[in-house]
Each structure stands twice: as C-alpha cells, then as structure tokens.
PDB file of C-alpha atoms in Angstrom:
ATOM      1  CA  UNK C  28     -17.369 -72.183   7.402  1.00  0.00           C
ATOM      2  CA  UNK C  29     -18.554 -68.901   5.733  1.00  0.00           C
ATOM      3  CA  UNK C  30     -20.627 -69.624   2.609  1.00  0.00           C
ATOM      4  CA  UNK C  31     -20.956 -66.956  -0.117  1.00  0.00           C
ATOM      5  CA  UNK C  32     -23.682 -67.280  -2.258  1.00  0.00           C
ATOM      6  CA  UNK C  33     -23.551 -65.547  -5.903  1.00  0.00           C
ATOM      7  CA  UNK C  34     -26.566 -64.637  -7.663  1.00  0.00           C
ATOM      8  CA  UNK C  35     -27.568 -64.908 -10.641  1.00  0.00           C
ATOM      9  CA  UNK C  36     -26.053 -68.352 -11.464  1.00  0.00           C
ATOM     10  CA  UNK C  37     -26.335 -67.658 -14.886  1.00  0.00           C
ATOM     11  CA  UNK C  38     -26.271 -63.991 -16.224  1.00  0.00           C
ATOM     12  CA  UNK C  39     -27.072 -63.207 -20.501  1.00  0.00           C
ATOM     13  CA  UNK C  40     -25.996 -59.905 -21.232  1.00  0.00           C
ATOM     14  CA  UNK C  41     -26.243 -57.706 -24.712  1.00  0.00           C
ATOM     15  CA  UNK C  42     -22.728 -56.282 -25.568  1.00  0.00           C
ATOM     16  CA  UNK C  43     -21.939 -52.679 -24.243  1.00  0.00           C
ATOM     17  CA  UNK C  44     -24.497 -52.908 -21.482  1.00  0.00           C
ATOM     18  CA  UNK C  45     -24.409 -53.500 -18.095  1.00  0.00           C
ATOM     19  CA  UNK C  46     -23.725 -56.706 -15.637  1.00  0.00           C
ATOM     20  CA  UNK C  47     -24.295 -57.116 -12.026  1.00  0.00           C
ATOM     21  CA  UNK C  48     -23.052 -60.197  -9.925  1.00  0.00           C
ATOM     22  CA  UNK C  49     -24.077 -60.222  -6.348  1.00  0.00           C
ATOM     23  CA  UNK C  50     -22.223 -61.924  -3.609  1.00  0.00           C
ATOM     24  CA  UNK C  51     -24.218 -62.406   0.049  1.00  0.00           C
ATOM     25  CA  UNK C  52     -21.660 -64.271   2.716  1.00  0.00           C
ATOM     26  CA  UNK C  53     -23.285 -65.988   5.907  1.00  0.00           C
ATOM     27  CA  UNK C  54     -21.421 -64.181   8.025  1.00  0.00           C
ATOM     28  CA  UNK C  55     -19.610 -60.569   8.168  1.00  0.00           C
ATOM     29  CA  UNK C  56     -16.462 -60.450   6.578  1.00  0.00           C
ATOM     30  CA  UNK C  57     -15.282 -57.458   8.737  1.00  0.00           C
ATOM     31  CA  UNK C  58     -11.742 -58.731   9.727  1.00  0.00           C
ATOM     32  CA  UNK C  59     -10.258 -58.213  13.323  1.00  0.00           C
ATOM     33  CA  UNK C  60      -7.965 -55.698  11.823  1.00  0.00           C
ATOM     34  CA  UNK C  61     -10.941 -53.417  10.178  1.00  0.00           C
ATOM     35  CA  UNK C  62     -10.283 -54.766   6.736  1.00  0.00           C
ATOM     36  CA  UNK C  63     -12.650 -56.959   4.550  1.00  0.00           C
ATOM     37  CA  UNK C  64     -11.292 -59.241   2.408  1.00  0.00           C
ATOM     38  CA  UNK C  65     -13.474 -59.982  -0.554  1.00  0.00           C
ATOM     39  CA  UNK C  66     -12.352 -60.744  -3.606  1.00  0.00           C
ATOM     40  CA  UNK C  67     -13.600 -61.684  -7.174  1.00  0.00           C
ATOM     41  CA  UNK C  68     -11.536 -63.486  -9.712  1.00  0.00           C
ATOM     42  CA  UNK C  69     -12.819 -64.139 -14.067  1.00  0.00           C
ATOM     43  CA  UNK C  70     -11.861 -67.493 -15.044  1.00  0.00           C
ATOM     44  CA  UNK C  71     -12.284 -67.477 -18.940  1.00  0.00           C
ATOM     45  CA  UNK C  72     -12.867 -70.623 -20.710  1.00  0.00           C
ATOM     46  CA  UNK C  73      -9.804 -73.153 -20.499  1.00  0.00           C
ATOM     47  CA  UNK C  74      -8.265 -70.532 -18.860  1.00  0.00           C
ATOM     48  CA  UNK C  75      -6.780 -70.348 -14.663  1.00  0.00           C
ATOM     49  CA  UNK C  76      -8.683 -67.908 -12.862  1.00  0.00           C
ATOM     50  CA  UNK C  77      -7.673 -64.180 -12.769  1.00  0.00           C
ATOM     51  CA  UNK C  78      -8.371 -61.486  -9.485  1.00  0.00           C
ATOM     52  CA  UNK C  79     -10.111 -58.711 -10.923  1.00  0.00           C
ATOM     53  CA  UNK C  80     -10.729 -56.737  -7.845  1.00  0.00           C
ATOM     54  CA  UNK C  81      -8.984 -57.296  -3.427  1.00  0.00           C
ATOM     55  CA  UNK C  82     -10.513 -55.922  -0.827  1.00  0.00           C
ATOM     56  CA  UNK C  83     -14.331 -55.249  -1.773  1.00  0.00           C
ATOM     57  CA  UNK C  84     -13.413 -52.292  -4.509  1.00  0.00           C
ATOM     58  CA  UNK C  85      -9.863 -52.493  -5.436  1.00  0.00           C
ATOM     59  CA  UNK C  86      -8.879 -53.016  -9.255  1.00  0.00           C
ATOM     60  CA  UNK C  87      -5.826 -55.800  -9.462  1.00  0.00           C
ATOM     61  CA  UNK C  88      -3.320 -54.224 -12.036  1.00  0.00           C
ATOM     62  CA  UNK C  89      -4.086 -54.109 -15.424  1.00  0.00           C
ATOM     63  CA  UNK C  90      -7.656 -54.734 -14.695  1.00  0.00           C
ATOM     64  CA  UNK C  91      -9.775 -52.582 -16.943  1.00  0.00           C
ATOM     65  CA  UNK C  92     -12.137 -50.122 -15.029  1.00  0.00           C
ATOM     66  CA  UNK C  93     -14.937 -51.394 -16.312  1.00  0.00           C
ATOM     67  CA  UNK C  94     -14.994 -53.321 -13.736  1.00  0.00           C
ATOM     68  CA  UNK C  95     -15.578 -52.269 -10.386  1.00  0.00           C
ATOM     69  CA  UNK C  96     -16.696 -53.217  -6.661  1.00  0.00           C
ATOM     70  CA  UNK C  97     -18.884 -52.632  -4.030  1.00  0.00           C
ATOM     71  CA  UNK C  98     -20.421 -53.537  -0.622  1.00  0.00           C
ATOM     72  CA  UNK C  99     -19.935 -53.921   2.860  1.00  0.00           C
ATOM     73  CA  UNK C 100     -20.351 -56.309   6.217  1.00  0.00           C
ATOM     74  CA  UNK C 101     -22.103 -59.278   3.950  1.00  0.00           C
ATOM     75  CA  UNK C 102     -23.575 -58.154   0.516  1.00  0.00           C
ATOM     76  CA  UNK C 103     -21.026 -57.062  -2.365  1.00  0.00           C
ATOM     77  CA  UNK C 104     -21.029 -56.634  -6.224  1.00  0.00           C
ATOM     78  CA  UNK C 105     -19.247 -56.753  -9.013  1.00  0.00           C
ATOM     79  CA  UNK C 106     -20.461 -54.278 -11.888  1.00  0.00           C
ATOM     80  CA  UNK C 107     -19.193 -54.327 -15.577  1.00  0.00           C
ATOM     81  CA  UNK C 108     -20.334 -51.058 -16.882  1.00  0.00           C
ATOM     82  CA  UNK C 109     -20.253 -52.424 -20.462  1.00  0.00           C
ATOM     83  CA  UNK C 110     -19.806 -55.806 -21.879  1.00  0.00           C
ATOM     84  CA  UNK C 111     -17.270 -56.870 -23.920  1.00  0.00           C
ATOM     85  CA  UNK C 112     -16.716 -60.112 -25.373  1.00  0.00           C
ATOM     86  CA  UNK C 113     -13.814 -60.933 -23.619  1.00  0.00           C
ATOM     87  CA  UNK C 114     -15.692 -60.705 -20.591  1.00  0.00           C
ATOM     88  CA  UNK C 115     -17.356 -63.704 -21.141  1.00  0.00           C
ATOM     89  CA  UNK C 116     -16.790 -66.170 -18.884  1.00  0.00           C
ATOM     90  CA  UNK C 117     -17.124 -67.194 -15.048  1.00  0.00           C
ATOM     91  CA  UNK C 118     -16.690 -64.905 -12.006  1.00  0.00           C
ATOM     92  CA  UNK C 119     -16.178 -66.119  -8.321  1.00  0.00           C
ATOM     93  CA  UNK C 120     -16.123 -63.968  -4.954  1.00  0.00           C
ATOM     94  CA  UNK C 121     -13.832 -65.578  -2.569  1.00  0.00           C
ATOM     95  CA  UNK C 122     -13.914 -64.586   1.437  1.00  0.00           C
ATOM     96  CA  UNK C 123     -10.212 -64.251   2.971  1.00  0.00           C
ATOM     97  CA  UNK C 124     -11.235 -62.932   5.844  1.00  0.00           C
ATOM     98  CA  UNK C 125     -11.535 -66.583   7.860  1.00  0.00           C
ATOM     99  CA  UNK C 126     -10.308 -69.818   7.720  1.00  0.00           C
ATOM    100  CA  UNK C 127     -11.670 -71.596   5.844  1.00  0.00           C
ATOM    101  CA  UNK C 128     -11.033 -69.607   2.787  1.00  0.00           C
ATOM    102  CA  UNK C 129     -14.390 -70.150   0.475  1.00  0.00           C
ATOM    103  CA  UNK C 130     -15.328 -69.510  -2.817  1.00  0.00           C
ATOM    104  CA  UNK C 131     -18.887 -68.410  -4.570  1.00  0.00           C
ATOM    105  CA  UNK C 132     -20.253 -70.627  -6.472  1.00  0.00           C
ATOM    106  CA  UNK C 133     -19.520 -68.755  -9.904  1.00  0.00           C
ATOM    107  CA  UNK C 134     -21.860 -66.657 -12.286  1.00  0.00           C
ATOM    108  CA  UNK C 135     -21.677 -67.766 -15.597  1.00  0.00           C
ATOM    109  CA  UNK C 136     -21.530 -64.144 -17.820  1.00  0.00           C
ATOM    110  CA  UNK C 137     -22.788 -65.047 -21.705  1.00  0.00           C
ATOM    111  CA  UNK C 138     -23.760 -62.814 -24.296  1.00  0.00           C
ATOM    112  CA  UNK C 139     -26.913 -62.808 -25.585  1.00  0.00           C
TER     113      UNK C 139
ATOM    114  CA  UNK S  28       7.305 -61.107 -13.629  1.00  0.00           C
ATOM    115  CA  UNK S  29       5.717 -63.000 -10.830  1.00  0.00           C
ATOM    116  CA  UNK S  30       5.054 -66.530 -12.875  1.00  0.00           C
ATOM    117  CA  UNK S  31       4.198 -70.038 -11.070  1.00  0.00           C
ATOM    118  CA  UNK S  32       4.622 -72.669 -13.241  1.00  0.00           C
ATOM    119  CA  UNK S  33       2.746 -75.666 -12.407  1.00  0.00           C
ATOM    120  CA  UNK S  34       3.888 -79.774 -13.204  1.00  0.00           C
ATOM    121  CA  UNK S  35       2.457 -81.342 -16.305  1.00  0.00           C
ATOM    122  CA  UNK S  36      -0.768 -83.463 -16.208  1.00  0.00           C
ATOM    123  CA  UNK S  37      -0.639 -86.828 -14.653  1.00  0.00           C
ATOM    124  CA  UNK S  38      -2.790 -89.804 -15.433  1.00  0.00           C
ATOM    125  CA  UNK S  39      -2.691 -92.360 -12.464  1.00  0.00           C
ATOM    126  CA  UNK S  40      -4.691 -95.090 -11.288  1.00  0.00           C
ATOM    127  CA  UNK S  41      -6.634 -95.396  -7.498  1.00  0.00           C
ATOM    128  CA  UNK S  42      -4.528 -96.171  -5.075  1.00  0.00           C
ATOM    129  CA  UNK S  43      -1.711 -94.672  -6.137  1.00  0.00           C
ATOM    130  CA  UNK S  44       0.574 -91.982  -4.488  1.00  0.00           C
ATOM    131  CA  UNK S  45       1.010 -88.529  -7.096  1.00  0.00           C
ATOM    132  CA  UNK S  46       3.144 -85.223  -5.947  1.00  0.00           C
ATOM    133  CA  UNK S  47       2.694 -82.386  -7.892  1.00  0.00           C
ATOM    134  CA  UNK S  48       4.750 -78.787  -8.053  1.00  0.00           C
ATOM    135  CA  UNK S  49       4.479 -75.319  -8.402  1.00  0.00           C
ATOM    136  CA  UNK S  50       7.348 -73.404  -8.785  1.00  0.00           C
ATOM    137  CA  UNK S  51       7.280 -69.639  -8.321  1.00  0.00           C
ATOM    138  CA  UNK S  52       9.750 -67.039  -9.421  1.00  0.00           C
ATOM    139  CA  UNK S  53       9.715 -63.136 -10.074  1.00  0.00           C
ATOM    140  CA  UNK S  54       9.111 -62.508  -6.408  1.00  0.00           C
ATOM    141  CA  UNK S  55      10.414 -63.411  -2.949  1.00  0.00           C
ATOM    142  CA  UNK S  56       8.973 -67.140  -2.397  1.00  0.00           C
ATOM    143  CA  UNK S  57       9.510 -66.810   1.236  1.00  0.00           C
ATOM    144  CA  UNK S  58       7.125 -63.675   1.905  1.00  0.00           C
ATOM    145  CA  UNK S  59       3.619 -65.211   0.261  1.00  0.00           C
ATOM    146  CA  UNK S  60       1.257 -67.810   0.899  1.00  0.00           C
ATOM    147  CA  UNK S  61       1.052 -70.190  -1.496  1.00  0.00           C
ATOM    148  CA  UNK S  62      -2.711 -71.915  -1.882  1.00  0.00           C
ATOM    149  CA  UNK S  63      -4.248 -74.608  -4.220  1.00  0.00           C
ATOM    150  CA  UNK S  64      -7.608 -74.758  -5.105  1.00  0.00           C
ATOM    151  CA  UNK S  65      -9.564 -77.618  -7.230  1.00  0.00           C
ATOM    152  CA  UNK S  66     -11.582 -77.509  -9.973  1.00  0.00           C
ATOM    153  CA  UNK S  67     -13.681 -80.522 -10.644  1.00  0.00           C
ATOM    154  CA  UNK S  68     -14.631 -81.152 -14.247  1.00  0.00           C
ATOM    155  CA  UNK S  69     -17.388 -78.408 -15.018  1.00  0.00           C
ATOM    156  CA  UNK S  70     -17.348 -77.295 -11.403  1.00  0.00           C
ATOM    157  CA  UNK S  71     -16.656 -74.274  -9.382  1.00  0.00           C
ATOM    158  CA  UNK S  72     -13.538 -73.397  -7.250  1.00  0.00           C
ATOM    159  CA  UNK S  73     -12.674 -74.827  -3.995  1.00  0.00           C
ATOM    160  CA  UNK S  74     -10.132 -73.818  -1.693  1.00  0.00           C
ATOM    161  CA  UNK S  75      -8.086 -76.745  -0.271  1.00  0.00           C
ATOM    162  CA  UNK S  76      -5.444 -75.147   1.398  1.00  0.00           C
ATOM    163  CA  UNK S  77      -2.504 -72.960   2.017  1.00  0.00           C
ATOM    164  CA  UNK S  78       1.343 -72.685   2.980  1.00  0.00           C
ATOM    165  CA  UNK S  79       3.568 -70.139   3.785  1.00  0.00           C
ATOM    166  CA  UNK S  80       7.092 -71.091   2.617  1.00  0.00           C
ATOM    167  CA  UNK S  81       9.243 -68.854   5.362  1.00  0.00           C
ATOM    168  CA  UNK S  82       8.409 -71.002   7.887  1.00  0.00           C
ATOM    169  CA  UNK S  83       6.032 -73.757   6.215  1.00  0.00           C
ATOM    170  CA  UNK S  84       2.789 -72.652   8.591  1.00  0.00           C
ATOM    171  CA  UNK S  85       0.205 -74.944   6.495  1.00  0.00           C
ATOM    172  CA  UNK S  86      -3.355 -74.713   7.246  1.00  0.00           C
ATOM    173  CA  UNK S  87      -6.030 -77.149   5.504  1.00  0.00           C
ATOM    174  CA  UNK S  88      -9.720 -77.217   4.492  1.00  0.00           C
ATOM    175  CA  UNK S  89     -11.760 -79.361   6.469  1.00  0.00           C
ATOM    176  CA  UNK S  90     -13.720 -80.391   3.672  1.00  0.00           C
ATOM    177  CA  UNK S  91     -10.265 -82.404   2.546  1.00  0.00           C
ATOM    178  CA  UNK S  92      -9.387 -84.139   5.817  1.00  0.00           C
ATOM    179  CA  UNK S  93      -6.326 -85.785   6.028  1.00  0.00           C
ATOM    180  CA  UNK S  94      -6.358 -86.285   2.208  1.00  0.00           C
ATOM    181  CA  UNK S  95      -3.831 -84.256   0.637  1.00  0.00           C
ATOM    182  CA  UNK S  96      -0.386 -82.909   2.149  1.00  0.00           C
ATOM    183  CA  UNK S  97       0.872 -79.439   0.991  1.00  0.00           C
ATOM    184  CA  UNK S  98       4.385 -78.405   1.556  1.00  0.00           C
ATOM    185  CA  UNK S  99       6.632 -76.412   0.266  1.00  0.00           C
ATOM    186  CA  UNK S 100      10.874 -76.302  -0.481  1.00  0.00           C
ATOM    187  CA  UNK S 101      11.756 -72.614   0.011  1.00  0.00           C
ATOM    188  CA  UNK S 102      15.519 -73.558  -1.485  1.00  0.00           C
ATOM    189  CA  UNK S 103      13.931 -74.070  -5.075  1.00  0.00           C
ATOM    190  CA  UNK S 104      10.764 -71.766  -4.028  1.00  0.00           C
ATOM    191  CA  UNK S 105       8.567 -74.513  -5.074  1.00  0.00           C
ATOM    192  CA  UNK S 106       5.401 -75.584  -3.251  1.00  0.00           C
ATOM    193  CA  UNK S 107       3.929 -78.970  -3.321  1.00  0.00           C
ATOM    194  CA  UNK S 108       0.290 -81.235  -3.422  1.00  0.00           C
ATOM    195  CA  UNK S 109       0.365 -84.478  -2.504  1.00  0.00           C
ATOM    196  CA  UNK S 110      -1.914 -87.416  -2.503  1.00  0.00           C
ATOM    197  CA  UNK S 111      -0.622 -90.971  -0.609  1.00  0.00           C
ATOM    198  CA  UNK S 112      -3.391 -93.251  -2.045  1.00  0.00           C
ATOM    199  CA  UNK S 113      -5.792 -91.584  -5.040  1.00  0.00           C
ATOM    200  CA  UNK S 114      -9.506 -91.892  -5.712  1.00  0.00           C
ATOM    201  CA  UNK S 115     -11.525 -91.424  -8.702  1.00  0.00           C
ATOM    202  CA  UNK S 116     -12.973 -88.665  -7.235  1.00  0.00           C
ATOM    203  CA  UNK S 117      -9.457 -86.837  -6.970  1.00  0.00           C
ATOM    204  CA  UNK S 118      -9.763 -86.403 -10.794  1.00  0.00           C
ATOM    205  CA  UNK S 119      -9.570 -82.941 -11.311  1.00  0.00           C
ATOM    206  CA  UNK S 120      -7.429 -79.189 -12.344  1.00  0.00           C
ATOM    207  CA  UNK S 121      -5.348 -78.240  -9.410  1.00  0.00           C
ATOM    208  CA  UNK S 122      -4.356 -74.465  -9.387  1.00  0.00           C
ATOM    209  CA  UNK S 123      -1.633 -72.766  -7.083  1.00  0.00           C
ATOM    210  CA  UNK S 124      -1.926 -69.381  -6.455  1.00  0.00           C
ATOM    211  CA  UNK S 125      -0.143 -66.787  -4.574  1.00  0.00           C
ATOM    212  CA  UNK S 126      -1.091 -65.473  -1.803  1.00  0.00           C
ATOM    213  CA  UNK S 127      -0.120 -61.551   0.349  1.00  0.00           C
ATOM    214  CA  UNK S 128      -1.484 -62.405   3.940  1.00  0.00           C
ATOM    215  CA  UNK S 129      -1.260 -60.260   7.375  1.00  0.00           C
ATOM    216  CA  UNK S 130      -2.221 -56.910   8.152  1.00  0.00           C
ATOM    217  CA  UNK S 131      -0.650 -55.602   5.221  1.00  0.00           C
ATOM    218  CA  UNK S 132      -1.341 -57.879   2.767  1.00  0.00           C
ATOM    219  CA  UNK S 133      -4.358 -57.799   0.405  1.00  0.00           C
ATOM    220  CA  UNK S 134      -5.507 -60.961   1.288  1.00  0.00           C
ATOM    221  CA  UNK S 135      -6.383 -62.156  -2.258  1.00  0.00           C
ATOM    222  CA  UNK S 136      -4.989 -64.699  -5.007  1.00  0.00           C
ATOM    223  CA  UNK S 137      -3.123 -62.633  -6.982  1.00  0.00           C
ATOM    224  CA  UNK S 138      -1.286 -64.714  -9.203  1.00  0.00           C
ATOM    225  CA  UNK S 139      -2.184 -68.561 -10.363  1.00  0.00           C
ATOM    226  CA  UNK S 140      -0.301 -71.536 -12.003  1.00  0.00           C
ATOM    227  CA  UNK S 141      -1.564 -72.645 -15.256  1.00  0.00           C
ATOM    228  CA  UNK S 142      -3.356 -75.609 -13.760  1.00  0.00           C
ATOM    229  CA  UNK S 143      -2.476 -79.411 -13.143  1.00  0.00           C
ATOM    230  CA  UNK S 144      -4.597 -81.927 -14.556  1.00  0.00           C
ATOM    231  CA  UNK S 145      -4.931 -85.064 -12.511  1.00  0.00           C
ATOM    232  CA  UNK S 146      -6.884 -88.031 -13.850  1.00  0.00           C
ATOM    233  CA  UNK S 147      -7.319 -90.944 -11.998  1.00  0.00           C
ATOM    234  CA  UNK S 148      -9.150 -93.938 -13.797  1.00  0.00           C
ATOM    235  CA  UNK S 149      -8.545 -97.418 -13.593  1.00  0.00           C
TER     236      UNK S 149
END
C-alpha cells in the first residue's frame, strides 16, 4: 500500500497569514496514464469531508483560491495564503493513483 | 445538484448483521464510483472500498478483509455497506462519496454523504 504522510500533525496559525500542509507518499504517484492523482479534502468540525483541490493543483468548484496546490512524483502541498476562521479544521491528502486508495493522516489547522 | 443522502444512525449490538444506504441523485448513478470511507471516533479517514454501479466492479481494502460487503442497486441508484456479524470495533461514521475514475476522470471524492453513525455496544 502507498502511505502518505502529512506534516505538521498539528498546525496553529494567526488569522490572515499563511498555512502550509505537506504531504510525502512512499511511492510515486505518477499514474500509467501521465496523470497524478492527489487530492486534499477539509473536514470541518461535525462536518463530512469536502475536496478542496484533484489532481495535485486543481481547485474543486466553489473552492476559494486561497487555497492552492503543489508538487510532483512524491512531495505535495497545500497552501492557504491567508487564514480565515472558517478554515479551521482538518485537511487530508488522499492518493488515487493505486489501489489501495489511502488517506494522510490529517493536519489539524487551529488558530492561534 | 449532485446530493447522496446517507441512512440514519444505527445502534446495534455484536454479532449482529446492519446494511446501510446511500442514495445518490443529481447525476448519472451509473457513470461514478461510489466509495465509503470510516471515521473512527476522533480518528482520521480510511478508505474501505469502492463500487462502480454500471456494472458493480467492487474492489476492497485489504486492511478490511472479508468484513464488509459493498454493493450497489443501479435501479434506485443507491449503493450499499454491509456488515454480516458486527464488532465493537465497527463503531464508527461511515461516509459515501462519489467517485469520476478512468482516464478522464479526476480521480478524486468529489461529493460525500452526510455520514452514518454506527454504534455497536452491548
């Protein structure tokens, strides 16, 4: 199975600055086909989760473009260019790219 | 509006069998992969499996072997999780979520259920 491993676990962050999740898989996640299918989804509290961004750098509609993705082969990130309240919450990457499908295991994103 | 509209929570006791739905509409059922994922109380998200209603192609986690059953009744475009004996450890928020696969899909979890809630306590 491909593991992705998110870092920081746990991420405090001063309203209307910056965040940066990082997202390292085990293997590439180069598909066959030339795509790479990374994802990351928010999951708010009590809340399902939501994709944010598909393939490495693309914003899922209605997703603000604060947020925004990058990365390649096995290291990605998600940016927030500034925090909002609303943003609080947990983010996941998720791999698509081989079965098993896998998940990060989630950045916590409070404000300080 | 793509929606999937998940089965209300369900409090069972080990040992006992539970089936629970997710009905999508708003879209064509029979062209997306539907997948559920658990959440364990204060946990992260894991991926348990996925089906694709046209032709019911289901492939599984091996981290849940032989423990659930996912299928899917493209008539009522409604996708199903299944348990045949529970465990304590089965407690837990089940999402569905939809899923574009193939070379021209974007390969990501677009949309998601609100969530089942199974509890299983003696």
């Amino acid at each position: 199975d491909i593991v992705m491993t998110q870092t920081p676990l746990s991420s405090p962050v001063t309203l209307g600055q910056p965040a940066s999740i990082s997202c390292r898989s085990s293997q590439s996640l180069v598909h066959s086909n030339g795509n790479t299918y990374l994802s990351w989804l928010q999951q708010r509290p009590g809340q399902p989760p939501r994709l944010l961004i598909y393939k490495i750098s693309n914003r899922f509609s209605g997703v603000p473009d604060r947020f925004s993705g990058s990365g390649a082969g096995t290291d990605f990130t998600l940016k927030i260019s500034r925090v909002e309240a609303e943003d609080v919450g947990v983010y996941y990457c998720m791999q698509a790219t081989q079965f098993p499908y896998t998940f990060g295991q989630g950045t916590k994103l409070e404000i300080k | 509006e793509v929606q999937l509209v998940q089965s209300g929570a369900e409090v069972k006791k080990p040992g006992e069998s539970l089936k629970i739905s997710c009905k999508g509409s708003g879209y064509s059922f029979t062209n997306y992969w539907i997948g559920w994922v658990r959440q364990m109380p204060g946990k992260g998200l894991e991926w348990m499996g996925i089906i694709y209603p046209g032709d019911s192609d289901t492939r599984y986690s091996p981290s849940f072997p032989g423990q659930v059953t996912i299928s899917a009744d493209k008539s009522i475009s409604t996708a199903y999780l299944q348990w045949s004996s529970l465990k304590a450890s089965d407690t837990a928020m089940y999402y569905c979520a939809r899923f574009k696969g193939g070379n021209s899909g974007d390969c990501s979890f677009d949309y998601w259920g609100q969530g089942t809630l199974v509890t299983v306590s003696s």
